[in-house]
Short mmCIF file of C-alpha atoms in Angstrom, two decimals:
data_model
loop_
_atom_site.label_atom_id
_atom_site.label_comp_id
_atom_site.label_asym_id
_atom_site.label_seq_id
_atom_site.Cartn_x
_atom_site.Cartn_y
_atom_site.Cartn_z
CA UNK A 1 -0.14 0.03 -0.03
CA UNK A 2 0.84 3.42 -0.84
CA UNK A 3 1.94 5.02 2.50
CA UNK A 4 2.19 8.89 3.02
CA UNK A 5 3.49 8.80 6.41
CA UNK A 6 6.90 11.24 6.97
CA UNK A 7 9.98 9.00 7.60
CA UNK A 8 10.08 8.78 11.21
CA UNK A 9 11.95 11.68 12.91
CA UNK A 10 14.70 11.37 15.59
CA UNK A 11 16.97 13.54 17.66
CA UNK A 12 19.32 16.07 16.31
CA UNK A 13 22.63 15.11 16.59
CA UNK A 14 25.53 17.26 16.77
CA UNK A 15 28.45 18.17 14.46
CA UNK A 16 30.87 16.58 16.88
CA UNK A 17 28.99 13.44 17.43
CA UNK A 18 28.51 12.94 13.53
CA UNK A 19 32.22 13.72 12.71
CA UNK A 20 33.15 11.32 15.62
CA UNK A 21 31.20 8.42 13.76
CA UNK A 22 32.24 9.01 10.54
CA UNK A 23 35.90 9.20 11.23
CA UNK A 24 35.52 6.02 13.11
CA UNK A 25 33.95 4.32 9.99
CA UNK A 26 36.69 5.77 7.94
CA UNK A 27 39.24 3.73 10.18
CA UNK A 28 37.24 0.84 9.97
CA UNK A 29 36.56 0.76 6.54
CA UNK A 30 40.69 1.14 5.75
CA UNK A 31 40.89 -1.95 8.15
CA UNK A 32 38.56 -4.06 7.37
CA UNK A 33 36.43 -2.87 4.04
CA UNK A 34 39.18 -2.89 1.73
CA UNK A 35 39.69 -6.99 2.70
CA UNK A 36 36.08 -7.83 2.34
CA UNK A 37 35.78 -5.89 -0.80
CA UNK A 38 32.73 -3.87 0.81
CA UNK A 39 31.67 -0.39 -0.53
CA UNK A 40 32.51 2.52 2.08
CA UNK A 41 29.15 3.88 0.87
CA UNK A 42 27.67 0.31 2.00
CA UNK A 43 29.83 0.68 5.14
CA UNK A 44 28.74 4.36 6.07
CA UNK A 45 25.12 3.43 5.39
CA UNK A 46 24.57 0.64 7.58
CA UNK A 47 25.53 2.54 10.54
CA UNK A 48 24.05 5.32 9.99
CA UNK A 49 20.75 4.43 8.75
CA UNK A 50 19.37 3.93 11.97
CA UNK A 51 20.01 6.77 12.98
CA UNK A 52 18.40 8.74 9.72
CA UNK A 53 21.67 10.33 9.03
CA UNK A 54 22.34 11.69 5.54
CA UNK A 55 25.70 10.23 3.97
CA UNK A 56 25.24 13.10 1.07
CA UNK A 57 27.09 15.64 3.19
CA UNK A 58 26.94 16.97 6.70
CA UNK A 59 25.73 20.79 7.47
CA UNK A 60 27.76 22.35 10.33
CA UNK A 61 25.02 23.80 12.46
CA UNK A 62 24.75 27.79 12.39
CA UNK A 63 26.98 28.15 9.46
CA UNK A 64 25.53 26.16 6.54
CA UNK A 65 29.29 24.51 5.58
CA UNK A 66 29.30 21.20 4.32
CA UNK A 67 31.68 19.05 6.27
CA UNK A 68 33.43 16.21 4.25
CA UNK A 69 35.33 13.89 6.15
CA UNK A 70 38.12 12.96 3.96
CA UNK A 71 41.26 10.81 4.55
CA UNK A 72 43.63 13.69 4.98
CA UNK A 73 41.65 15.01 8.28
CA UNK A 74 42.35 11.55 9.90
CA UNK A 75 45.62 11.41 11.90
CA UNK A 76 46.97 8.23 12.66
CA UNK A 77 44.14 6.33 11.19
CA UNK A 78 45.98 2.96 10.25
CA UNK A 79 47.54 2.87 14.14
CA UNK A 80 44.11 3.82 15.77
CA UNK A 81 43.11 0.91 13.20
CA UNK A 82 45.09 -1.72 14.34
CA UNK A 83 44.13 -1.25 17.75
CA UNK A 84 40.86 -2.59 17.02
CA UNK A 85 40.36 -5.11 19.90
CA UNK A 86 38.87 -7.93 18.87
CA UNK A 87 41.02 -11.15 18.33
CA UNK A 88 37.86 -13.11 16.11
CA UNK A 89 38.23 -10.25 13.71
CA UNK A 90 41.63 -10.54 13.01
CA UNK A 91 41.72 -14.34 13.08
CA UNK A 92 38.93 -14.30 10.34
CA UNK A 93 40.98 -11.65 7.87
CA UNK A 94 44.33 -13.66 8.61
CA UNK A 95 42.52 -16.78 7.78
CA UNK A 96 40.39 -15.26 4.92
CA UNK A 97 37.29 -16.67 6.60
CA UNK A 98 35.16 -13.38 5.51
CA UNK A 99 32.61 -14.25 2.78
CA UNK A 100 30.57 -12.34 0.41
CA UNK A 101 28.80 -9.02 1.82
CA UNK A 102 30.30 -9.12 5.08
CA UNK A 103 26.94 -8.92 7.02
CA UNK A 104 27.50 -12.18 8.93
CA UNK A 105 31.14 -11.45 9.33
CA UNK A 106 30.16 -8.18 11.36
CA UNK A 107 26.72 -9.44 13.35
CA UNK A 108 27.92 -9.41 17.19
CA UNK A 109 30.91 -8.01 17.24
CA UNK A 110 32.41 -5.20 19.37
CA UNK A 111 34.61 -2.93 18.00
CA UNK A 112 36.86 -0.51 20.18
CA UNK A 113 39.40 3.02 19.32
CA UNK A 114 40.86 5.36 21.66
CA UNK A 115 37.86 8.08 20.70
CA UNK A 116 34.97 5.73 20.48
CA UNK A 117 33.52 2.34 21.32
CA UNK A 118 30.05 1.25 20.15
CA UNK A 119 28.51 -2.51 20.04
CA UNK A 120 25.95 -2.67 17.46
CA UNK A 121 24.21 -5.45 15.55
CA UNK A 122 24.40 -3.58 11.85
CA UNK A 123 21.43 -3.50 9.83
CA UNK A 124 21.13 -7.13 7.60
CA UNK A 125 21.17 -5.70 4.18
CA UNK A 126 23.64 -7.20 1.72
CA UNK A 127 26.24 -4.45 1.14
CA UNK A 128 27.61 -6.05 -1.76
CA UNK A 129 25.13 -3.72 -3.64
CA UNK A 130 23.99 -1.61 -1.52
CA UNK A 131 20.27 -1.75 0.14
CA UNK A 132 17.36 -2.20 -2.32
CA UNK A 133 14.84 -0.46 -2.24
CA UNK A 134 12.04 0.68 -4.71
CA UNK A 135 12.52 2.93 -7.76
CA UNK A 136 10.50 3.98 -10.38
CA UNK A 137 9.94 5.94 -13.76
CA UNK A 138 7.43 8.79 -14.33
CA UNK A 139 7.01 9.68 -18.17
CA UNK A 140 4.28 12.42 -19.22
CA UNK A 141 3.58 14.59 -21.93
CA UNK A 142 0.78 16.90 -22.17
CA UNK A 143 -0.22 20.34 -23.26
CA UNK A 144 2.17 22.93 -22.20
CA UNK A 145 0.63 25.06 -19.04
CA UNK A 146 1.66 26.68 -15.97
CA UNK A 147 1.98 24.42 -12.73
CA UNK A 148 2.91 21.41 -14.22
CA UNK A 149 6.10 20.24 -12.22
CA UNK A 150 4.59 21.89 -9.58
CA UNK A 151 2.08 19.25 -9.54
CA UNK A 152 4.12 16.38 -10.18
CA UNK A 153 6.68 17.10 -7.61
CA UNK A 154 3.77 17.90 -4.96
CA UNK A 155 2.01 14.98 -5.29
CA UNK A 156 5.55 12.98 -4.88
CA UNK A 157 6.20 14.68 -2.07
CA UNK A 158 2.61 14.01 -0.67
CA UNK A 159 3.70 10.24 -0.59
CA UNK A 160 6.95 11.17 0.68
CA UNK A 161 8.58 10.12 -2.69
CA UNK A 162 12.24 11.64 -3.37
CA UNK A 163 13.26 12.72 -6.67
CA UNK A 164 16.32 10.96 -7.92
CA UNK A 165 16.54 12.73 -11.36
CA UNK A 166 14.62 14.71 -13.46
CA UNK A 167 14.60 16.44 -16.78
CA UNK A 168 11.43 17.66 -19.13
CA UNK A 169 11.25 20.00 -22.06
CA UNK A 170 8.50 22.32 -23.32
CA UNK A 171 7.99 22.08 -27.39
CA UNK A 172 7.18 25.83 -28.52
CA UNK A 173 6.04 24.51 -31.87
CA UNK A 174 3.54 21.78 -30.72
CA UNK A 175 2.87 23.41 -27.29
CA UNK A 176 3.49 20.38 -25.40
CA UNK A 177 5.26 19.21 -22.08
CA UNK A 178 7.64 16.31 -21.48
CA UNK A 179 8.59 15.30 -18.48
CA UNK A 180 10.35 12.36 -17.29
CA UNK A 181 10.87 11.54 -13.26
CA UNK A 182 13.38 8.97 -11.68
CA UNK A 183 12.46 8.60 -8.09
CA UNK A 184 12.25 6.70 -4.82
CA UNK A 185 11.06 6.48 -1.29
CA UNK A 186 12.63 8.27 1.17
CA UNK A 187 12.45 5.60 3.56
CA UNK A 188 13.83 2.19 2.38
CA UNK A 189 11.04 0.61 4.43
CA UNK A 190 8.45 2.45 2.73
CA UNK A 191 7.30 0.02 0.06
CA UNK A 192 5.04 1.29 -2.81
CA UNK A 193 2.49 -0.06 -4.45
CA UNK A 194 2.59 0.41 -7.81
CA UNK A 195 -1.02 0.42 -9.23
CA UNK A 196 -2.32 2.24 -6.03
CA UNK A 197 0.45 4.93 -7.06
CA UNK A 198 -0.88 5.04 -10.84
CA UNK A 199 -4.34 5.18 -9.62
CA UNK A 200 -3.71 7.69 -7.27
CA UNK A 201 -1.23 9.92 -9.93
CA UNK A 202 -4.39 9.58 -12.53
CA UNK A 203 -6.42 12.11 -10.77
CA UNK A 204 -3.28 14.64 -11.49
CA UNK A 205 -2.98 13.58 -14.97
CA UNK A 206 -6.42 13.94 -15.74
CA UNK A 207 -6.62 17.65 -14.29
CA UNK A 208 -3.66 18.13 -16.54
CA UNK A 209 -4.99 16.07 -19.73
CA UNK A 210 -1.47 13.94 -19.48
CA UNK A 211 -0.85 10.90 -21.20
CA UNK A 212 1.58 9.16 -18.42
CA UNK A 213 3.30 5.71 -17.83
CA UNK A 214 4.69 4.76 -14.54
CA UNK A 215 6.60 2.05 -14.51
CA UNK A 216 9.55 0.31 -11.19
CA UNK A 217 12.76 -0.26 -12.43
CA UNK A 218 12.79 -3.55 -10.83
CA UNK A 219 11.22 -5.13 -13.93
CA UNK A 220 13.28 -5.39 -17.31
CA UNK A 221 11.17 -4.90 -20.28
CA UNK A 222 10.47 -7.70 -21.98
CA UNK A 223 11.50 -7.51 -25.91
CA UNK A 224 11.23 -9.77 -28.72
CA UNK A 225 13.97 -9.18 -31.67
CA UNK A 226 13.14 -10.26 -35.15
CA UNK A 227 16.14 -10.93 -37.61
CA UNK A 228 16.27 -12.36 -41.44
CA UNK A 229 20.18 -13.50 -42.40
CA UNK A 230 22.10 -10.49 -41.51
CA UNK A 231 22.92 -10.61 -38.05
CA UNK A 232 25.36 -8.55 -36.70
CA UNK A 233 22.59 -6.77 -34.74
CA UNK A 234 21.28 -9.64 -33.29
CA UNK A 235 24.31 -10.30 -32.18
CA UNK A 236 25.14 -7.65 -30.58
CA UNK A 237 21.73 -7.19 -28.85
CA UNK A 238 22.31 -10.46 -27.25
CA UNK A 239 25.70 -9.70 -26.08
CA UNK A 240 24.84 -6.70 -24.70
CA UNK A 241 21.74 -8.08 -22.85
CA UNK A 242 23.60 -11.14 -21.41
CA UNK A 243 25.87 -8.83 -19.90
CA UNK A 244 23.75 -6.54 -18.44
CA UNK A 245 24.86 -3.53 -20.82
CA UNK A 246 21.09 -3.69 -21.75
CA UNK A 247 18.69 -4.08 -18.49
CA UNK A 248 16.07 -6.45 -20.87
CA UNK A 249 14.79 -9.84 -21.09
CA UNK A 250 14.21 -11.56 -24.42
CA UNK A 251 12.29 -14.08 -24.27
CA UNK A 252 11.97 -15.06 -27.95
CA UNK A 253 13.17 -14.45 -31.31
CA UNK A 254 11.47 -14.77 -34.56
CA UNK A 255 12.62 -15.32 -38.06
CA UNK A 256 11.88 -15.65 -41.75
CA UNK A 257 14.93 -17.88 -42.02
CA UNK A 258 16.27 -20.84 -39.84
CA UNK A 259 19.98 -19.18 -40.14
CA UNK A 260 20.02 -18.23 -36.70
CA UNK A 261 18.74 -20.87 -34.44
CA UNK A 262 21.83 -21.97 -33.41
CA UNK A 263 22.63 -18.22 -32.08
CA UNK A 264 19.67 -18.17 -30.18
CA UNK A 265 20.27 -21.88 -28.58
CA UNK A 266 23.61 -20.57 -27.28
CA UNK A 267 21.89 -18.09 -25.19
CA UNK A 268 19.07 -20.62 -24.20
CA UNK A 269 16.44 -18.27 -26.24
CA UNK A 270 13.62 -19.83 -27.69
CA UNK A 271 13.93 -19.28 -31.47
CA UNK A 272 10.94 -19.35 -33.52
CA UNK A 273 11.41 -19.75 -37.72
CA UNK A 274 8.29 -18.01 -39.27
CA UNK A 275 8.63 -18.25 -43.30
CA UNK A 276 6.97 -15.42 -44.83
CA UNK A 277 5.50 -15.24 -48.60
CA UNK A 278 2.49 -12.89 -49.95
CA UNK A 279 0.02 -15.56 -49.07
CA UNK A 280 0.78 -16.29 -45.70
CA UNK A 281 2.25 -13.45 -44.34
CA UNK A 282 -1.53 -12.33 -42.92
CA UNK A 283 -1.45 -15.67 -40.62
CA UNK A 284 2.43 -14.88 -40.13
CA UNK A 285 1.65 -11.38 -38.42
CA UNK A 286 -1.48 -12.80 -36.50
CA UNK A 287 0.91 -15.58 -34.75
CA UNK A 288 3.75 -12.57 -33.95
CA UNK A 289 0.74 -10.39 -32.14
CA UNK A 290 -0.32 -13.85 -30.49
CA UNK A 291 3.23 -14.17 -29.23
CA UNK A 292 3.68 -10.54 -28.00
CA UNK A 293 0.49 -11.20 -25.78
CA UNK A 294 1.26 -14.28 -24.46
CA UNK A 295 4.57 -13.27 -23.67
CA UNK A 296 4.29 -9.72 -22.62
CA UNK A 297 6.40 -8.38 -25.19
CA UNK A 298 6.84 -4.83 -24.33
CA UNK A 299 9.02 -3.98 -27.47
CA UNK A 300 10.00 -5.42 -31.10
CA UNK A 301 13.46 -4.74 -32.12
CA UNK A 302 13.83 -5.35 -36.14
CA UNK A 303 17.82 -6.45 -35.71
CA UNK A 304 17.72 -6.29 -39.92
CA UNK A 305 14.33 -7.94 -40.62
CA UNK A 306 14.08 -7.58 -44.22
CA UNK A 307 10.52 -7.28 -44.53
CA UNK A 308 7.79 -4.82 -44.47
CA UNK A 309 5.21 -4.75 -41.70
CA UNK A 310 1.55 -4.58 -42.66
CA UNK A 311 -0.01 -1.00 -41.87
CA UNK A 312 -2.37 -3.70 -38.98
CA UNK A 313 1.15 -4.59 -37.13
CA UNK A 314 2.29 -1.51 -37.18
CA UNK A 315 -1.01 0.04 -35.54
CA UNK A 316 -1.30 -2.90 -33.23
CA UNK A 317 2.13 -2.25 -31.51
CA UNK A 318 2.58 1.57 -32.58
CA UNK A 319 5.03 3.06 -30.50
CA UNK A 320 6.54 0.18 -29.55
CA UNK A 321 8.36 -1.46 -32.56
CA UNK A 322 12.22 -0.23 -33.48
CA UNK A 323 13.71 -0.71 -36.54
CA UNK A 324 17.33 -0.43 -37.81
CA UNK A 325 18.40 0.77 -41.26
CA UNK A 326 21.22 2.60 -43.20
CA UNK A 327 19.87 5.86 -43.36
CA UNK A 328 22.90 8.11 -44.61
CA UNK A 329 22.81 6.00 -47.92
CA UNK A 330 19.54 7.68 -49.11
CA UNK A 331 20.26 7.01 -52.76
CA UNK A 332 21.14 3.46 -52.52
CA UNK A 333 18.04 1.18 -52.15
CA UNK A 334 17.78 -2.55 -52.73
CA UNK A 335 20.01 -4.88 -52.59
CA UNK A 336 23.65 -4.38 -51.10
CA UNK A 337 23.91 -0.68 -50.25
CA UNK A 338 27.38 -0.38 -49.26
CA UNK A 339 28.48 -1.66 -52.96
CA UNK A 340 26.62 1.10 -53.86
CA UNK A 341 28.06 3.43 -52.06
CA UNK A 342 31.61 2.14 -52.92
CA UNK A 343 30.58 2.74 -56.75
CA UNK A 344 29.69 6.43 -55.67
CA UNK A 345 33.01 6.85 -53.58
CA UNK A 346 30.87 7.96 -50.58
CA UNK A 347 32.64 9.46 -47.84
CA UNK A 348 30.37 8.88 -44.86
CA UNK A 349 28.11 6.28 -44.01
CA UNK A 350 25.65 5.78 -40.90
CA UNK A 351 22.54 4.60 -39.85
CA UNK A 352 19.67 5.44 -37.87
CA UNK A 353 17.27 3.68 -35.51
CA UNK A 354 13.41 4.70 -35.90
CA UNK A 355 10.08 3.92 -34.55
CA UNK A 356 8.33 1.94 -37.12
CA UNK A 357 5.32 3.10 -38.70
CA UNK A 358 3.41 1.98 -41.94
CA UNK A 359 4.98 4.63 -43.72
CA UNK A 360 8.33 2.85 -44.99
CA UNK A 361 11.03 4.00 -42.52
CA UNK A 362 9.77 7.84 -41.76
CA UNK A 363 9.30 7.08 -38.51
CA UNK A 364 10.12 9.33 -35.51
CA UNK A 365 13.95 8.93 -35.20
CA UNK A 366 15.79 7.49 -31.80
CA UNK A 367 19.37 7.87 -32.75
CA UNK A 368 21.51 8.40 -35.76
CA UNK A 369 25.58 8.41 -35.96
CA UNK A 370 28.05 8.42 -38.79
CA UNK A 371 31.52 7.49 -39.48
CA UNK A 372 33.88 8.78 -42.18
CA UNK A 373 35.48 6.09 -44.81
CA UNK A 374 37.55 6.63 -47.80
CA UNK A 375 38.39 5.79 -51.33
CA UNK A 376 40.48 2.94 -49.90
CA UNK A 377 38.05 0.72 -47.94
CA UNK A 378 36.81 -1.96 -50.31
CA UNK A 379 32.99 -2.97 -50.25
CA UNK A 380 33.87 -5.66 -47.60
CA UNK A 381 35.30 -3.29 -45.34
CA UNK A 382 32.63 -0.35 -46.10
CA UNK A 383 29.81 -3.27 -45.07
CA UNK A 384 32.15 -3.79 -41.82
CA UNK A 385 32.00 -0.10 -41.20
CA UNK A 386 28.36 -0.33 -41.64
CA UNK A 387 27.83 -3.39 -39.45
CA UNK A 388 29.74 -1.54 -36.45
CA UNK A 389 27.82 1.75 -36.81
CA UNK A 390 24.45 0.23 -37.07
CA UNK A 391 24.80 -2.74 -33.87
CA UNK A 392 25.63 0.69 -32.14
CA UNK A 393 23.07 2.84 -32.71
CA UNK A 394 20.67 0.20 -32.54
CA UNK A 395 21.89 -0.91 -28.82
CA UNK A 396 21.57 2.94 -27.82
CA UNK A 397 18.33 3.16 -29.29
CA UNK A 398 17.04 -0.20 -27.03
CA UNK A 399 18.77 1.23 -24.08
CA UNK A 400 17.00 4.68 -24.32
CA UNK A 401 13.70 3.30 -25.07
CA UNK A 402 13.59 0.55 -22.32
CA UNK A 403 14.60 3.13 -19.78
CA UNK A 404 12.04 5.10 -20.77
CA UNK A 405 13.77 8.46 -22.12
CA UNK A 406 12.28 8.91 -25.47
CA UNK A 407 8.99 10.34 -26.02
CA UNK A 408 7.62 10.82 -29.17
CA UNK A 409 6.54 14.09 -30.50
CA UNK A 410 4.30 14.05 -33.09
CA UNK A 411 6.94 13.11 -36.12
CA UNK A 412 9.89 13.22 -34.05
CA UNK A 413 11.05 12.41 -30.27
CA UNK A 414 11.93 13.72 -27.17
CA UNK A 415 15.28 12.16 -26.13
CA UNK A 416 15.99 12.65 -22.49
CA UNK A 417 19.71 11.30 -22.66
#
């Protein structure tokens, strides 16, 4: 359930106390943290979190200046760190018994230094990845008017939600306003019900005539990749997904040729071979839509899928299909465009990623890039250069779209990158 309760208030801590705690933790991290590969931020978080003290900076009362506790301010920290009295700690470090996050290692330990003593059971979080918390992305577009940002930020404040990042743009031509807000609960223990939050925001959206989307960053968008017989973009996307460069799920791959079934098998992704002929095209696209619904697909990526989609499919998945093509070769249509470019002696080649519409290759552009070439490159080398730029442009477009950074503005896009 969405909670509107403010963060529990605690007593004020004076500067001397906070600085003393911070100095102590720097010594602790220097001696132990590096050996356990636990981040300094995680150390400071687990200790100061119960006291609701911000780790972003400490304000000196009456002066407003930030007090940054840095290494140079801590004299003889190595000597002090080595005076820790727990023999168990030293034994575990020596024997390299400490594992993983360090949570088990630090539980029920006593620590002492000449300046400070505490016996505190640490908050049980996974310090290697920091504590998990709910984070969300709100994107919206609406007629431009005064008070939009105030309405959005006021709503978030009402539910004790903190803005992590916010970007907005008012288009003077279309008279529309676009906004992307990344936010999270102020209190990590404040669990958010996304459906209830969406319902609550709907009242604000109606007042401002907004089209909006509200999603959790914890859920990875589900992407269907379609390919024909040229596989560099497919291979690049699968590698980036498997290495978490793209935070997406790929539940299936569809192709009108069987060539890349082995590649899909390597990544353990179901491969659907769906041949296309003029007689079977309608049935094939109906099957695609069935799979989209069954697999809860958020986005279709045409990774050099060399078939023209019907207006019906484009309409059914409007704003949810991305294509890549060699856009900076407008004079060279049809087969082997790079060979045609070689014959004409082009000096740049490039690619465009765009949303798919019923107008062939004329959908709103998401990303473009070019590379310079010269007379010394062979057709094969031109193809290689073109393949590289196509892969990079498509991957960038997929990243931006799945991170909810792209909003459609008529025949063009707003990209909050």
